[in-house]
mmCIF file of C-alpha atoms in Angstrom:
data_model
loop_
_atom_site.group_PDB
_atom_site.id
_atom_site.type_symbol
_atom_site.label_atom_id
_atom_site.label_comp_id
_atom_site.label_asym_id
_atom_site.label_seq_id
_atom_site.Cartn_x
_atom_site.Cartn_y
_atom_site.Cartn_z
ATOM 1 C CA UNK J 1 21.886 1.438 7.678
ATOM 2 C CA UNK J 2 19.684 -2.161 7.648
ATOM 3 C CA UNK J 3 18.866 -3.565 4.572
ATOM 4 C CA UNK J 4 16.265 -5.805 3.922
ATOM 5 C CA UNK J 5 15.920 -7.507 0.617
ATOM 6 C CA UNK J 6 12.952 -9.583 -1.040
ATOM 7 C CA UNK J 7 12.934 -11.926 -3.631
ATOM 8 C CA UNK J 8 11.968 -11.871 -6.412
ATOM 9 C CA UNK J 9 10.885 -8.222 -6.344
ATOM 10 C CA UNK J 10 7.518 -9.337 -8.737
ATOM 11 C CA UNK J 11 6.432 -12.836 -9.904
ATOM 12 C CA UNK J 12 3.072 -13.984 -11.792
ATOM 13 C CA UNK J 13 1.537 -17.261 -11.615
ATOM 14 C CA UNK J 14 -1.247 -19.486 -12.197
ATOM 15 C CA UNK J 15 -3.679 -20.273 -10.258
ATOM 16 C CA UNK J 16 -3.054 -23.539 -7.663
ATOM 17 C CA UNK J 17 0.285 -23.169 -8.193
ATOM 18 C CA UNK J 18 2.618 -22.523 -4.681
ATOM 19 C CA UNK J 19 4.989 -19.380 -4.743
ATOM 20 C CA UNK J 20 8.148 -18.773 -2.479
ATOM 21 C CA UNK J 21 9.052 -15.354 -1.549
ATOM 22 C CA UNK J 22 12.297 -14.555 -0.167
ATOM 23 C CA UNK J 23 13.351 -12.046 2.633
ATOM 24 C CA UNK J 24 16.729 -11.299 4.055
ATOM 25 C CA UNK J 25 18.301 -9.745 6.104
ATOM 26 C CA UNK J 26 21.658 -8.257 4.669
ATOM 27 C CA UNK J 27 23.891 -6.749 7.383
ATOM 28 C CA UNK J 28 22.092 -8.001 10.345
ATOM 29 C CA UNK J 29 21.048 -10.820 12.256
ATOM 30 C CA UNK J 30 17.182 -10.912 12.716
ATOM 31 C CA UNK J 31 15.406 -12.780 15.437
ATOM 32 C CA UNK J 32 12.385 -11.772 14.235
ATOM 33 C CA UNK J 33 10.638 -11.223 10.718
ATOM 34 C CA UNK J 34 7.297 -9.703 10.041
ATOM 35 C CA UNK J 35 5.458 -10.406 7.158
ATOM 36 C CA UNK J 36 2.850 -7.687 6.023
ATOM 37 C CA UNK J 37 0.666 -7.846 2.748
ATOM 38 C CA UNK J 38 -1.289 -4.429 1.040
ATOM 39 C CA UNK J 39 -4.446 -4.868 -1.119
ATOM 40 C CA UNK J 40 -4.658 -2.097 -3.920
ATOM 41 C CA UNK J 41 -5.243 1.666 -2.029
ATOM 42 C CA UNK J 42 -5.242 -0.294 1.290
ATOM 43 C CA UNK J 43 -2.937 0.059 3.939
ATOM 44 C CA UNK J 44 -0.221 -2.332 5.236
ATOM 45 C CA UNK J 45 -1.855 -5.586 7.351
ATOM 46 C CA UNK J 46 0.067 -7.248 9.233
ATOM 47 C CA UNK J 47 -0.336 -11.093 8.535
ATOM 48 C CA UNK J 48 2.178 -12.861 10.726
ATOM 49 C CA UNK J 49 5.430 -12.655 13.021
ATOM 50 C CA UNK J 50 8.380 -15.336 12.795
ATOM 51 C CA UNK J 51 11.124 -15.766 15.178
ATOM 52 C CA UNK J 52 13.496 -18.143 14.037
ATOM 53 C CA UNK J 53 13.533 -21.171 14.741
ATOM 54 C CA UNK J 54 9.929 -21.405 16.007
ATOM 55 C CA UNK J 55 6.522 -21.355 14.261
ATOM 56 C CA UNK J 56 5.445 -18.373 13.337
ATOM 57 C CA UNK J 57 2.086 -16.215 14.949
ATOM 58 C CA UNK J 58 -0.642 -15.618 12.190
ATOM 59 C CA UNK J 59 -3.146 -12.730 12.907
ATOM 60 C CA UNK J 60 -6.528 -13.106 12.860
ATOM 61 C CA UNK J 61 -8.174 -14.223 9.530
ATOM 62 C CA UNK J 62 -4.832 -15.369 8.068
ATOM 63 C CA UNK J 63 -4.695 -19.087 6.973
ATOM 64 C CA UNK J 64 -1.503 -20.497 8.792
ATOM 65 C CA UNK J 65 -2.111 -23.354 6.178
ATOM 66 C CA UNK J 66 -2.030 -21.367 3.040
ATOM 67 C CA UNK J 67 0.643 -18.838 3.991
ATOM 68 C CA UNK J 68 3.624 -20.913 5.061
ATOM 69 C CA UNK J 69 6.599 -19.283 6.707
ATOM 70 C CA UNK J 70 9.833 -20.674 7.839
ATOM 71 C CA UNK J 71 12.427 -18.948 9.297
ATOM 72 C CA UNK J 72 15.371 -21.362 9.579
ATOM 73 C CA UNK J 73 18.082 -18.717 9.814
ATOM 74 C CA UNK J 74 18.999 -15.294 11.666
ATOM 75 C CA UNK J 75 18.935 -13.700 8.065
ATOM 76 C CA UNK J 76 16.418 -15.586 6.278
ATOM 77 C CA UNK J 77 12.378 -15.863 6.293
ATOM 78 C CA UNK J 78 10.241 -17.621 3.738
ATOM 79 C CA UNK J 79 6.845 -16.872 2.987
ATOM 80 C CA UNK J 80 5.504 -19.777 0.439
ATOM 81 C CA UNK J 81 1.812 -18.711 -1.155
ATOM 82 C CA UNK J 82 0.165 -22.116 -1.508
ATOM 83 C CA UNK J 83 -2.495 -23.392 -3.943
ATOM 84 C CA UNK J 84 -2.096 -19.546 -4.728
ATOM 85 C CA UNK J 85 -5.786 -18.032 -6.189
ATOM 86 C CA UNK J 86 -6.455 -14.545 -7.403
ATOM 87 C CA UNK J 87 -7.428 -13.480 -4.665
ATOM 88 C CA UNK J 88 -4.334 -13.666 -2.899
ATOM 89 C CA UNK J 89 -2.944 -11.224 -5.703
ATOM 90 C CA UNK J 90 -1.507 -8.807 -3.439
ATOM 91 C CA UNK J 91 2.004 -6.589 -2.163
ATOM 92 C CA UNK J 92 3.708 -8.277 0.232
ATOM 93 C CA UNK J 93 6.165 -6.670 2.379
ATOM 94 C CA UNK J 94 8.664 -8.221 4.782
ATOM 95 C CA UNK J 95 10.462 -6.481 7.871
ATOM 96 C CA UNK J 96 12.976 -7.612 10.015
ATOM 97 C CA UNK J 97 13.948 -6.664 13.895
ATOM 98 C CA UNK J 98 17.984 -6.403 14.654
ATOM 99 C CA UNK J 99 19.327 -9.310 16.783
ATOM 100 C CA UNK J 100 20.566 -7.177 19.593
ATOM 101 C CA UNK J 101 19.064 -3.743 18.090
ATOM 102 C CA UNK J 102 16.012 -1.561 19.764
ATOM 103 C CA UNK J 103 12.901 -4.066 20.420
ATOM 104 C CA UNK J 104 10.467 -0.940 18.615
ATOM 105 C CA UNK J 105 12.658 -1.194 15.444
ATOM 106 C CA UNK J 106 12.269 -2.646 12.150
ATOM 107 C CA UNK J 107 13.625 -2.582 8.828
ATOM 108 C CA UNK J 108 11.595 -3.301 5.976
ATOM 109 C CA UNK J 109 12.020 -5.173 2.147
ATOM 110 C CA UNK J 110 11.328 -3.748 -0.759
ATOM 111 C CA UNK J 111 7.908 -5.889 -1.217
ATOM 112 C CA UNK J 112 6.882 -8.553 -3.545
ATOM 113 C CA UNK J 113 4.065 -8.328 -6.075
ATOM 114 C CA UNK J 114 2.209 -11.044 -6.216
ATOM 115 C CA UNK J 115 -0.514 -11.452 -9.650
ATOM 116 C CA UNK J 116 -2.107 -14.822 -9.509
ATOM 117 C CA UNK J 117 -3.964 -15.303 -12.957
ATOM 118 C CA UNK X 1 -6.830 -2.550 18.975
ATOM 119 C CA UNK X 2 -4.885 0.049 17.739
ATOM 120 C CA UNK X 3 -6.554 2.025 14.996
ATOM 121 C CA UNK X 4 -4.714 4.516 12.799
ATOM 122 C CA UNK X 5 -6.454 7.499 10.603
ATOM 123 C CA UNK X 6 -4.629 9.096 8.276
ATOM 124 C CA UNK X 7 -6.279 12.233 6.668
ATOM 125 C CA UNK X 8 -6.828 13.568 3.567
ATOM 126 C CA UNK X 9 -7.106 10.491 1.738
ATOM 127 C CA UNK X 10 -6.077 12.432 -0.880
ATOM 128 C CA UNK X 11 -4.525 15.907 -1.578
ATOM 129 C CA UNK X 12 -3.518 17.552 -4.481
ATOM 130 C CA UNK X 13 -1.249 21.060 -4.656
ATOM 131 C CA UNK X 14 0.577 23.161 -6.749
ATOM 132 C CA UNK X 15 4.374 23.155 -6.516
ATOM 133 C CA UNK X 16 6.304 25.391 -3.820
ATOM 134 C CA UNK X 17 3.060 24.980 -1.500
ATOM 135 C CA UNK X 18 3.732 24.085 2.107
ATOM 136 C CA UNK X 19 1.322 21.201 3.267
ATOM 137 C CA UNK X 20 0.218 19.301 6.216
ATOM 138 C CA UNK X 21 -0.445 15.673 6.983
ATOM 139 C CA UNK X 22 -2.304 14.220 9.528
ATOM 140 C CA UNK X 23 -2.426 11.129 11.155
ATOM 141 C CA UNK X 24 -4.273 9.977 14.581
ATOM 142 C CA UNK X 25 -4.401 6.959 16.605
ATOM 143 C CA UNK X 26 -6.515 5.521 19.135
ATOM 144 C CA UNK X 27 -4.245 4.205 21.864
ATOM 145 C CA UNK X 28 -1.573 6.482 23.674
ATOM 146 C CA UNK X 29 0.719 3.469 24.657
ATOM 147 C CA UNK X 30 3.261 3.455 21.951
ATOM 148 C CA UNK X 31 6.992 3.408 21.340
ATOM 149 C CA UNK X 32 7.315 5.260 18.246
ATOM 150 C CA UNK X 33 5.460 6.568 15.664
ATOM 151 C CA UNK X 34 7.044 6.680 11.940
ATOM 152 C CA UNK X 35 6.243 8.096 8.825
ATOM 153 C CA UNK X 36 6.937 6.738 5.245
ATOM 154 C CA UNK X 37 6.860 7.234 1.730
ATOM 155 C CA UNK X 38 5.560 4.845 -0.372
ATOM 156 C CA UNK X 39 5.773 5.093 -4.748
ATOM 157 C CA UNK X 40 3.611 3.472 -6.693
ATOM 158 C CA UNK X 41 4.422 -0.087 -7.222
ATOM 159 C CA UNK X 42 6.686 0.015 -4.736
ATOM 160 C CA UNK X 43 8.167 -0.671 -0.964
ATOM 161 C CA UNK X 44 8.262 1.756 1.796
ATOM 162 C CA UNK X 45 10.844 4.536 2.579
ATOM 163 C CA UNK X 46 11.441 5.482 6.022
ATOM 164 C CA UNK X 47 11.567 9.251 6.160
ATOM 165 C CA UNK X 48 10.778 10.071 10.078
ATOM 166 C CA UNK X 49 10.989 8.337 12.903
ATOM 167 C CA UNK X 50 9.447 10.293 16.810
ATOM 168 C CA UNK X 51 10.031 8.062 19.537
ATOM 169 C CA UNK X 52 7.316 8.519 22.185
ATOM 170 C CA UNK X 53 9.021 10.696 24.323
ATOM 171 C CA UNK X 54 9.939 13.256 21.696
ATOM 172 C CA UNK X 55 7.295 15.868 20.082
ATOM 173 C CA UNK X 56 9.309 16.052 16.688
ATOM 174 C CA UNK X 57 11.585 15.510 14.127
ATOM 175 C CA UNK X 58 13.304 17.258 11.120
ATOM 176 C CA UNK X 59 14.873 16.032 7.912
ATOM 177 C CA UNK X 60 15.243 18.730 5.460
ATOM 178 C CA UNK X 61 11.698 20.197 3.976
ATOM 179 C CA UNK X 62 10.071 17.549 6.344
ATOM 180 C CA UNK X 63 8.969 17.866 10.030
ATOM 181 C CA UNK X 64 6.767 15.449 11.768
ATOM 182 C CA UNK X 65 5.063 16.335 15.298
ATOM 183 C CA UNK X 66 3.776 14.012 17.566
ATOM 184 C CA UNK X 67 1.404 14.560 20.724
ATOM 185 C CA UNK X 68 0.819 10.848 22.348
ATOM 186 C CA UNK X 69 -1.794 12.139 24.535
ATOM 187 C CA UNK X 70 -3.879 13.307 21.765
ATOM 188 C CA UNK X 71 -2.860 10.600 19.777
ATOM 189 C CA UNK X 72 -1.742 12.603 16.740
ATOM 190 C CA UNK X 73 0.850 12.957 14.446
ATOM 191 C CA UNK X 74 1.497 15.576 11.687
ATOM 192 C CA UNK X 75 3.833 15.639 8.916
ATOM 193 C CA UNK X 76 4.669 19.091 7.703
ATOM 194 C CA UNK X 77 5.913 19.262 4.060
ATOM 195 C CA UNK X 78 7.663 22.658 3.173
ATOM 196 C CA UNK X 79 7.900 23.634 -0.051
ATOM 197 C CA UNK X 80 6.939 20.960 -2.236
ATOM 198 C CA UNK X 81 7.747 19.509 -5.512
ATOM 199 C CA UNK X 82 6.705 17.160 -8.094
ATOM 200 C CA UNK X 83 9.301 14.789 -6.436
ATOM 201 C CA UNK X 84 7.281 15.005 -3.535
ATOM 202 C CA UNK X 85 4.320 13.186 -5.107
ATOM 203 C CA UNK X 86 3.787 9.593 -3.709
ATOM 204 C CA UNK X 87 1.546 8.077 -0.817
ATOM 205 C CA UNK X 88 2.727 8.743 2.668
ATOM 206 C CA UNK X 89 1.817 6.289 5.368
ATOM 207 C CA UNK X 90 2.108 6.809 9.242
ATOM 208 C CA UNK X 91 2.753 3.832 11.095
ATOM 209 C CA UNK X 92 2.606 3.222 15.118
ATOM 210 C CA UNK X 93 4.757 1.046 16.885
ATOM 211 C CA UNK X 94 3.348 -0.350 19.564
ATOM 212 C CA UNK X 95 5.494 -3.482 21.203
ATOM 213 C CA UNK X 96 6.252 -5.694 18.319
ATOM 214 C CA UNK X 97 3.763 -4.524 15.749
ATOM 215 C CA UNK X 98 3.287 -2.003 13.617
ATOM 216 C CA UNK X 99 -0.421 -0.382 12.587
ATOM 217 C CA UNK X 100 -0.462 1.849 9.620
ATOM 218 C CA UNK X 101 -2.998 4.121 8.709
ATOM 219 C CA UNK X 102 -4.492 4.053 5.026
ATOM 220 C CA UNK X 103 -2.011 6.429 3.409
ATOM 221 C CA UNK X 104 -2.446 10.090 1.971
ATOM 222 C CA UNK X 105 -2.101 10.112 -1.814
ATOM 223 C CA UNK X 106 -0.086 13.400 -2.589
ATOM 224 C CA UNK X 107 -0.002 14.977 -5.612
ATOM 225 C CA UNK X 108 2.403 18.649 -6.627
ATOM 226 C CA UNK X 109 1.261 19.689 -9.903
ATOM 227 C CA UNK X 110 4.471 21.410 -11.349
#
């Protein structure tokens, strides 16, 4: 089947310090990447879609500024924490549509943990 | 907006017990509705996915119903064990986005 990967699978940091997380697409070619995070004994939100080679579309309440996503290749999406705080300490989980798969499915990542101190 | 309700937050049984999940959501126009298992610390496991125009699916000990009219899903756990213990999440696909509902937290006490 699809495999998504994320990396790295768990990073800490300090606080105003930018973080890169990785998510790719292994045996397929995705047009289009989602990028969810999940607050402790919350459910998954979804915080933006990226089709690549365009800007991404945050959701509501998301800071297009803060969380910066690139997706410069049919197998790769970047999601780059900036002037990360502790409150953006969260799980955050990637998923990625086929290139010429079923529009209603996605694969997701494993998920990155996030601690800002 | 879609909204998605998963309930019992939490449930706790004793091993070998069958069990039943529950999941409901608000709007009736979706393309599929999928249920996952998620371990502590970690990423998500598909385990069932019902596309809109089928009532259910089986994998082994689990089988998920759907009825889109009601706007309900349930995920039917036979037999469980310990292994079984994690938080399951129900997710609804509807056009490029999925909504998930807040999880059930299952326990099996051997």
């Amino acid at each position: 089947g699809a495999v998504v990967s994320q990396h790295p699978s768990w990073v800490i940091c300090k606080s105003g310090t930018s973080v890169k997380i990785e998510c790719r697409s292994l045996d397929f070619q995705a047009t289009t990447m989602f990028w969810y995070r999940q607050f402790p004994k919350q459910s998954l939100m979804l915080m933006a879609t990226s089709n690549e080679g365009s800007k991404a579309t945050y959701e509501q309440g998301v800071e297009k500024d803060k969380f910066l996503i690139n997706h410069a290749s049919l197998t790769l999406s970047t999601l780059t924490v900036t002037s990360a705080h502790p409150e953006d300490s969260s799980f955050y989980i990637c998923s990625a549509r086929e290139l010429w798969g079923r529009a209603d499915t996605q694969y997701f990542g494993p998920g990155t943990r996030l601690t800002v101190l | 907006k879609q909204e998605v309700t998963q309930i019992p937050a939490a449930l706790s049984v004793p091993e070998g017990e069958n069990l039943v999940l529950n999941c409901s959501f608000t709007d009736s126009a979706i393309y599929n509705l999928q249920w996952f298992r998620q371990d502590p610390g970690k990423g998500l496991t598909s385990l069932l996915l019902i596309q809109s125009s089928q009532r259910e699916q089986t994998s082994g000990r689990l089988n998920a119903s759907l009825d889109k009219s009601s706007g309900r899903s349930t995920l039917y756990i036979a037999a469980s064990q310990p292994g079984d213990s994690a938080t399951y999440l129900c997710a609804v696909n509807a056009g490029n986005q999925f909504y998930f509902g807040t999880g059930t937290s299952l326990t099996v006490i051997p």
